[in-house]
Amino acid sequence: MRFRELKVSGAWEVTPVIHGDSRGAFLELYKSTAFTEAVGHPFDLRQVNTSVSAPGVLRGVHFADVPPGQAKYVTCLRGAILDVIVDIRVGSPTFGTWDAVLLDDVNRAAVYLGEGLGHAFCALDDKTTVQYLCSSEYSPTREHGIHPLDPELAIDWPSTDRHGRPMEHELSQKDLAAPTFAEALASGLLPTWDATADYVGGLDAAARA
């Protein structure tokens, strides 16, 4: 299992070792010791979500108030997605930037994004199935969104599926109604770099105690 930190600090791509033979394949999708060594603290699993999406479906950009935020460990069990992490932490050195990782049912990679980061993805195949391990339970009063097609974010969403077929982007009514990045910033909706660093620093200190 290999961890590669993304250009948005607090997010990693996790690539497992796949052991395959004529029967199929086996891999370790998550391993606590490897995760803690790379990230600095254990993953506190509180909820597991699964979504099934058609090609072109966009979900996100979603985030939660910090503290406690909601860290996610995301993998694609079937199909393929372009998984996007956005730095929405006001005061962060990489504020407003994003990074993307292809997750699919071939490489079986995962993405971990820590508290205070925005998350979105685009499905690239029929019945694309995504599993999210979450560090906190869903709470509608502290979870928010930013419009994923906001030109200011300028996320380079794919226009074709994994087979090269053209696809149209489809958003939920909630995501269509989400504020722009600038509107979320002006309204004080976004988490801050300092609050996130304090919270994650507390997790790291507890892990070392």
Short mmCIF file of N, CA, C and O in Angstrom, two decimals, residues 117-184:
data_model
loop_
_atom_site.label_atom_id
_atom_site.label_comp_id
_atom_site.label_asym_id
_atom_site.label_seq_id
_atom_site.Cartn_x
_atom_site.Cartn_y
_atom_site.Cartn_z
N LEU A 117 -11.71 19.91 3.84
CA LEU A 117 -11.54 19.92 2.39
C LEU A 117 -12.87 19.65 1.70
O LEU A 117 -13.76 19.00 2.24
N GLY A 118 -13.00 20.17 0.47
CA GLY A 118 -14.18 19.92 -0.33
C GLY A 118 -13.98 18.69 -1.20
O GLY A 118 -12.87 18.41 -1.67
N HIS A 119 -15.08 17.96 -1.44
CA HIS A 119 -15.00 16.72 -2.21
C HIS A 119 -16.07 16.67 -3.27
O HIS A 119 -17.22 17.06 -3.05
N ALA A 120 -15.69 16.19 -4.46
CA ALA A 120 -16.64 16.03 -5.56
C ALA A 120 -16.12 14.93 -6.48
O ALA A 120 -14.93 14.58 -6.44
N PHE A 121 -17.01 14.38 -7.29
CA PHE A 121 -16.55 13.44 -8.31
C PHE A 121 -17.52 13.42 -9.48
O PHE A 121 -18.69 13.83 -9.37
N CYS A 122 -17.00 12.92 -10.62
CA CYS A 122 -17.80 12.71 -11.82
C CYS A 122 -17.75 11.23 -12.18
O CYS A 122 -16.66 10.66 -12.30
N ALA A 123 -18.92 10.61 -12.33
CA ALA A 123 -18.99 9.20 -12.70
C ALA A 123 -18.70 9.03 -14.19
O ALA A 123 -19.15 9.83 -15.02
N LEU A 124 -17.96 7.98 -14.52
CA LEU A 124 -17.49 7.79 -15.90
C LEU A 124 -17.97 6.48 -16.52
O LEU A 124 -17.50 6.11 -17.61
N ASP A 125 -18.90 5.79 -15.88
CA ASP A 125 -19.38 4.52 -16.43
C ASP A 125 -20.77 4.22 -15.86
O ASP A 125 -21.20 4.83 -14.87
N ASP A 126 -21.45 3.27 -16.49
CA ASP A 126 -22.76 2.85 -16.02
C ASP A 126 -22.65 2.21 -14.64
O ASP A 126 -21.71 1.47 -14.35
N LYS A 127 -23.61 2.50 -13.79
CA LYS A 127 -23.71 1.91 -12.45
C LYS A 127 -22.41 2.04 -11.66
O LYS A 127 -22.00 1.13 -10.93
N THR A 128 -21.75 3.18 -11.82
CA THR A 128 -20.52 3.43 -11.06
C THR A 128 -20.85 3.45 -9.56
O THR A 128 -21.72 4.22 -9.13
N THR A 129 -20.16 2.63 -8.81
CA THR A 129 -20.46 2.45 -7.39
C THR A 129 -19.28 2.94 -6.56
O THR A 129 -18.15 2.46 -6.70
N VAL A 130 -19.56 3.92 -5.71
CA VAL A 130 -18.53 4.56 -4.89
C VAL A 130 -18.83 4.32 -3.42
O VAL A 130 -19.97 4.42 -2.99
N GLN A 131 -17.79 3.98 -2.68
CA GLN A 131 -17.93 3.77 -1.24
C GLN A 131 -17.10 4.82 -0.50
O GLN A 131 -15.95 5.08 -0.84
N TYR A 132 -17.73 5.44 0.52
CA TYR A 132 -17.06 6.47 1.31
C TYR A 132 -17.04 6.01 2.77
O TYR A 132 -18.09 5.79 3.37
N LEU A 133 -15.86 5.92 3.36
CA LEU A 133 -15.74 5.76 4.80
C LEU A 133 -15.66 7.17 5.38
O LEU A 133 -14.84 7.98 4.93
N CYS A 134 -16.48 7.48 6.36
CA CYS A 134 -16.58 8.85 6.89
C CYS A 134 -16.22 8.90 8.36
O CYS A 134 -16.59 8.00 9.13
N SER A 135 -15.55 9.98 8.76
CA SER A 135 -15.09 10.11 10.14
C SER A 135 -16.17 10.69 11.06
O SER A 135 -15.97 10.75 12.27
N SER A 136 -17.28 11.14 10.49
CA SER A 136 -18.39 11.63 11.30
C SER A 136 -19.69 11.29 10.60
O SER A 136 -19.72 11.07 9.38
N GLU A 137 -20.76 11.23 11.36
CA GLU A 137 -22.06 10.91 10.79
C GLU A 137 -22.65 12.13 10.08
O GLU A 137 -22.30 13.27 10.36
N TYR A 138 -23.56 11.85 9.15
CA TYR A 138 -24.20 12.91 8.39
C TYR A 138 -25.01 13.82 9.31
O TYR A 138 -25.76 13.35 10.17
N SER A 139 -24.82 15.11 9.14
CA SER A 139 -25.56 16.10 9.91
C SER A 139 -25.96 17.23 8.97
O SER A 139 -25.10 18.04 8.57
N PRO A 140 -27.22 17.31 8.57
CA PRO A 140 -27.62 18.29 7.55
C PRO A 140 -27.38 19.74 7.95
O PRO A 140 -27.21 20.60 7.08
N THR A 141 -27.34 20.03 9.24
CA THR A 141 -27.16 21.42 9.67
C THR A 141 -25.72 21.91 9.54
O THR A 141 -25.48 23.12 9.57
N ARG A 142 -24.76 21.00 9.42
CA ARG A 142 -23.37 21.43 9.35
C ARG A 142 -22.68 20.99 8.05
O ARG A 142 -21.47 21.12 7.92
N GLU A 143 -23.45 20.47 7.10
CA GLU A 143 -22.88 20.05 5.82
C GLU A 143 -23.36 20.97 4.71
O GLU A 143 -24.52 21.38 4.67
N HIS A 144 -22.44 21.31 3.79
CA HIS A 144 -22.68 22.36 2.81
C HIS A 144 -22.13 21.95 1.45
O HIS A 144 -21.50 20.90 1.30
N GLY A 145 -22.37 22.83 0.48
CA GLY A 145 -21.89 22.55 -0.87
C GLY A 145 -21.48 23.81 -1.60
O GLY A 145 -21.86 24.93 -1.24
N ILE A 146 -20.70 23.62 -2.65
CA ILE A 146 -20.31 24.66 -3.60
C ILE A 146 -20.62 24.12 -4.99
O ILE A 146 -20.41 22.92 -5.26
N HIS A 147 -21.09 24.97 -5.87
CA HIS A 147 -21.46 24.51 -7.21
C HIS A 147 -20.23 23.95 -7.93
O HIS A 147 -19.22 24.65 -8.07
N PRO A 148 -20.29 22.69 -8.39
CA PRO A 148 -19.09 22.08 -8.99
C PRO A 148 -18.71 22.65 -10.35
O PRO A 148 -17.58 22.43 -10.81
N LEU A 149 -19.62 23.39 -10.99
CA LEU A 149 -19.31 23.98 -12.30
C LEU A 149 -18.96 25.46 -12.19
O LEU A 149 -18.92 26.16 -13.21
N ASP A 150 -18.69 25.93 -10.98
CA ASP A 150 -18.32 27.32 -10.78
C ASP A 150 -17.07 27.64 -11.59
O ASP A 150 -16.02 27.00 -11.41
N PRO A 151 -17.12 28.64 -12.48
CA PRO A 151 -15.94 28.97 -13.30
C PRO A 151 -14.73 29.38 -12.48
O PRO A 151 -13.59 29.22 -12.93
N GLU A 152 -14.95 29.94 -11.29
CA GLU A 152 -13.81 30.35 -10.47
C GLU A 152 -12.99 29.15 -10.02
O GLU A 152 -11.76 29.21 -9.97
N LEU A 153 -13.66 28.05 -9.69
CA LEU A 153 -12.92 26.83 -9.34
C LEU A 153 -12.25 26.23 -10.56
O LEU A 153 -11.16 25.67 -10.48
N ALA A 154 -12.93 26.32 -11.71
CA ALA A 154 -12.38 25.87 -12.99
C ALA A 154 -11.91 24.41 -12.94
O ALA A 154 -10.84 24.06 -13.43
N ILE A 155 -12.75 23.56 -12.35
CA ILE A 155 -12.43 22.13 -12.33
C ILE A 155 -12.58 21.57 -13.74
O ILE A 155 -13.57 21.82 -14.42
N ASP A 156 -11.58 20.83 -14.18
CA ASP A 156 -11.56 20.30 -15.55
C ASP A 156 -12.33 18.97 -15.58
O ASP A 156 -11.75 17.89 -15.62
N TRP A 157 -13.66 19.07 -15.57
CA TRP A 157 -14.48 17.87 -15.58
C TRP A 157 -14.45 17.20 -16.94
O TRP A 157 -14.48 17.88 -17.97
N PRO A 158 -14.39 15.87 -16.99
CA PRO A 158 -14.37 15.18 -18.28
C PRO A 158 -15.70 15.30 -19.01
O PRO A 158 -16.76 15.39 -18.39
N SER A 159 -15.63 15.31 -20.35
CA SER A 159 -16.83 15.38 -21.19
C SER A 159 -17.14 14.06 -21.87
O SER A 159 -18.14 13.94 -22.57
N THR A 160 -16.27 13.07 -21.67
CA THR A 160 -16.50 11.73 -22.22
C THR A 160 -16.34 10.71 -21.10
O THR A 160 -15.61 10.94 -20.13
N ASP A 161 -17.02 9.56 -21.25
CA ASP A 161 -16.90 8.51 -20.23
C ASP A 161 -15.63 7.70 -20.43
O ASP A 161 -14.80 8.02 -21.30
N ARG A 162 -15.46 6.64 -19.66
CA ARG A 162 -14.22 5.87 -19.71
C ARG A 162 -14.05 5.15 -21.04
O ARG A 162 -12.95 4.68 -21.37
N HIS A 163 -15.13 5.04 -21.82
CA HIS A 163 -15.08 4.38 -23.13
C HIS A 163 -14.98 5.39 -24.27
O HIS A 163 -15.04 5.00 -25.44
N GLY A 164 -14.85 6.67 -23.93
CA GLY A 164 -14.72 7.71 -24.94
C GLY A 164 -16.03 8.22 -25.49
O GLY A 164 -16.04 9.01 -26.45
N ARG A 165 -17.15 7.83 -24.89
CA ARG A 165 -18.45 8.27 -25.36
C ARG A 165 -18.80 9.62 -24.74
O ARG A 165 -18.56 9.84 -23.55
N PRO A 166 -19.38 10.54 -25.53
CA PRO A 166 -19.76 11.84 -24.98
C PRO A 166 -20.79 11.67 -23.86
O PRO A 166 -21.62 10.76 -23.89
N MET A 167 -20.75 12.54 -22.87
CA MET A 167 -21.70 12.49 -21.76
C MET A 167 -22.05 13.90 -21.32
O MET A 167 -21.24 14.81 -21.42
N GLU A 168 -23.26 14.06 -20.81
CA GLU A 168 -23.73 15.32 -20.27
C GLU A 168 -23.63 15.27 -18.74
O GLU A 168 -23.92 14.24 -18.13
N HIS A 169 -23.24 16.37 -18.15
CA HIS A 169 -23.16 16.42 -16.69
C HIS A 169 -24.56 16.53 -16.09
O HIS A 169 -25.41 17.27 -16.59
N GLU A 170 -24.79 15.79 -15.03
CA GLU A 170 -26.08 15.79 -14.33
C GLU A 170 -25.85 16.02 -12.85
O GLU A 170 -25.06 15.33 -12.22
N LEU A 171 -26.55 17.02 -12.30
CA LEU A 171 -26.41 17.40 -10.89
C LEU A 171 -27.74 17.25 -10.17
O LEU A 171 -28.80 17.36 -10.78
N SER A 172 -27.66 17.02 -8.87
CA SER A 172 -28.87 17.01 -8.06
C SER A 172 -29.40 18.44 -7.94
O SER A 172 -28.68 19.41 -8.16
N GLN A 173 -30.67 18.56 -7.56
CA GLN A 173 -31.24 19.89 -7.35
C GLN A 173 -30.49 20.64 -6.24
O GLN A 173 -30.30 21.85 -6.32
N LYS A 174 -30.06 19.90 -5.24
CA LYS A 174 -29.32 20.52 -4.14
C LYS A 174 -27.99 21.09 -4.62
O LYS A 174 -27.62 22.22 -4.26
N ASP A 175 -27.28 20.34 -5.44
CA ASP A 175 -25.99 20.82 -5.94
C ASP A 175 -26.17 21.95 -6.95
O ASP A 175 -25.34 22.87 -7.02
N LEU A 176 -27.25 21.91 -7.74
CA LEU A 176 -27.53 22.99 -8.68
C LEU A 176 -27.78 24.31 -7.94
O LEU A 176 -27.45 25.38 -8.45
N ALA A 177 -28.37 24.19 -6.75
CA ALA A 177 -28.69 25.39 -5.97
C ALA A 177 -27.55 25.84 -5.07
O ALA A 177 -27.69 26.85 -4.36
N ALA A 178 -26.45 25.11 -5.06
CA ALA A 178 -25.34 25.45 -4.17
C ALA A 178 -24.72 26.79 -4.55
O ALA A 178 -24.72 27.18 -5.72
N PRO A 179 -24.17 27.51 -3.59
CA PRO A 179 -23.54 28.80 -3.88
C PRO A 179 -22.25 28.64 -4.67
O PRO A 179 -21.66 27.55 -4.72
N THR A 180 -21.80 29.71 -5.28
CA THR A 180 -20.49 29.72 -5.90
C THR A 180 -19.41 29.76 -4.81
O THR A 180 -19.71 29.99 -3.63
N PHE A 181 -18.19 29.57 -5.23
CA PHE A 181 -17.06 29.64 -4.29
C PHE A 181 -17.00 31.01 -3.64
O PHE A 181 -16.84 31.13 -2.41
N ALA A 182 -17.16 32.05 -4.44
CA ALA A 182 -17.10 33.42 -3.90
C ALA A 182 -18.25 33.69 -2.93
O ALA A 182 -18.06 34.35 -1.90
N GLU A 183 -19.44 33.20 -3.25
CA GLU A 183 -20.58 33.39 -2.36
C GLU A 183 -20.39 32.66 -1.04
O GLU A 183 -20.72 33.18 0.03
N ALA A 184 -19.86 31.43 -1.11
CA ALA A 184 -19.62 30.67 0.12
C ALA A 184 -18.57 31.37 0.99
O ALA A 184 -18.69 31.42 2.22
#
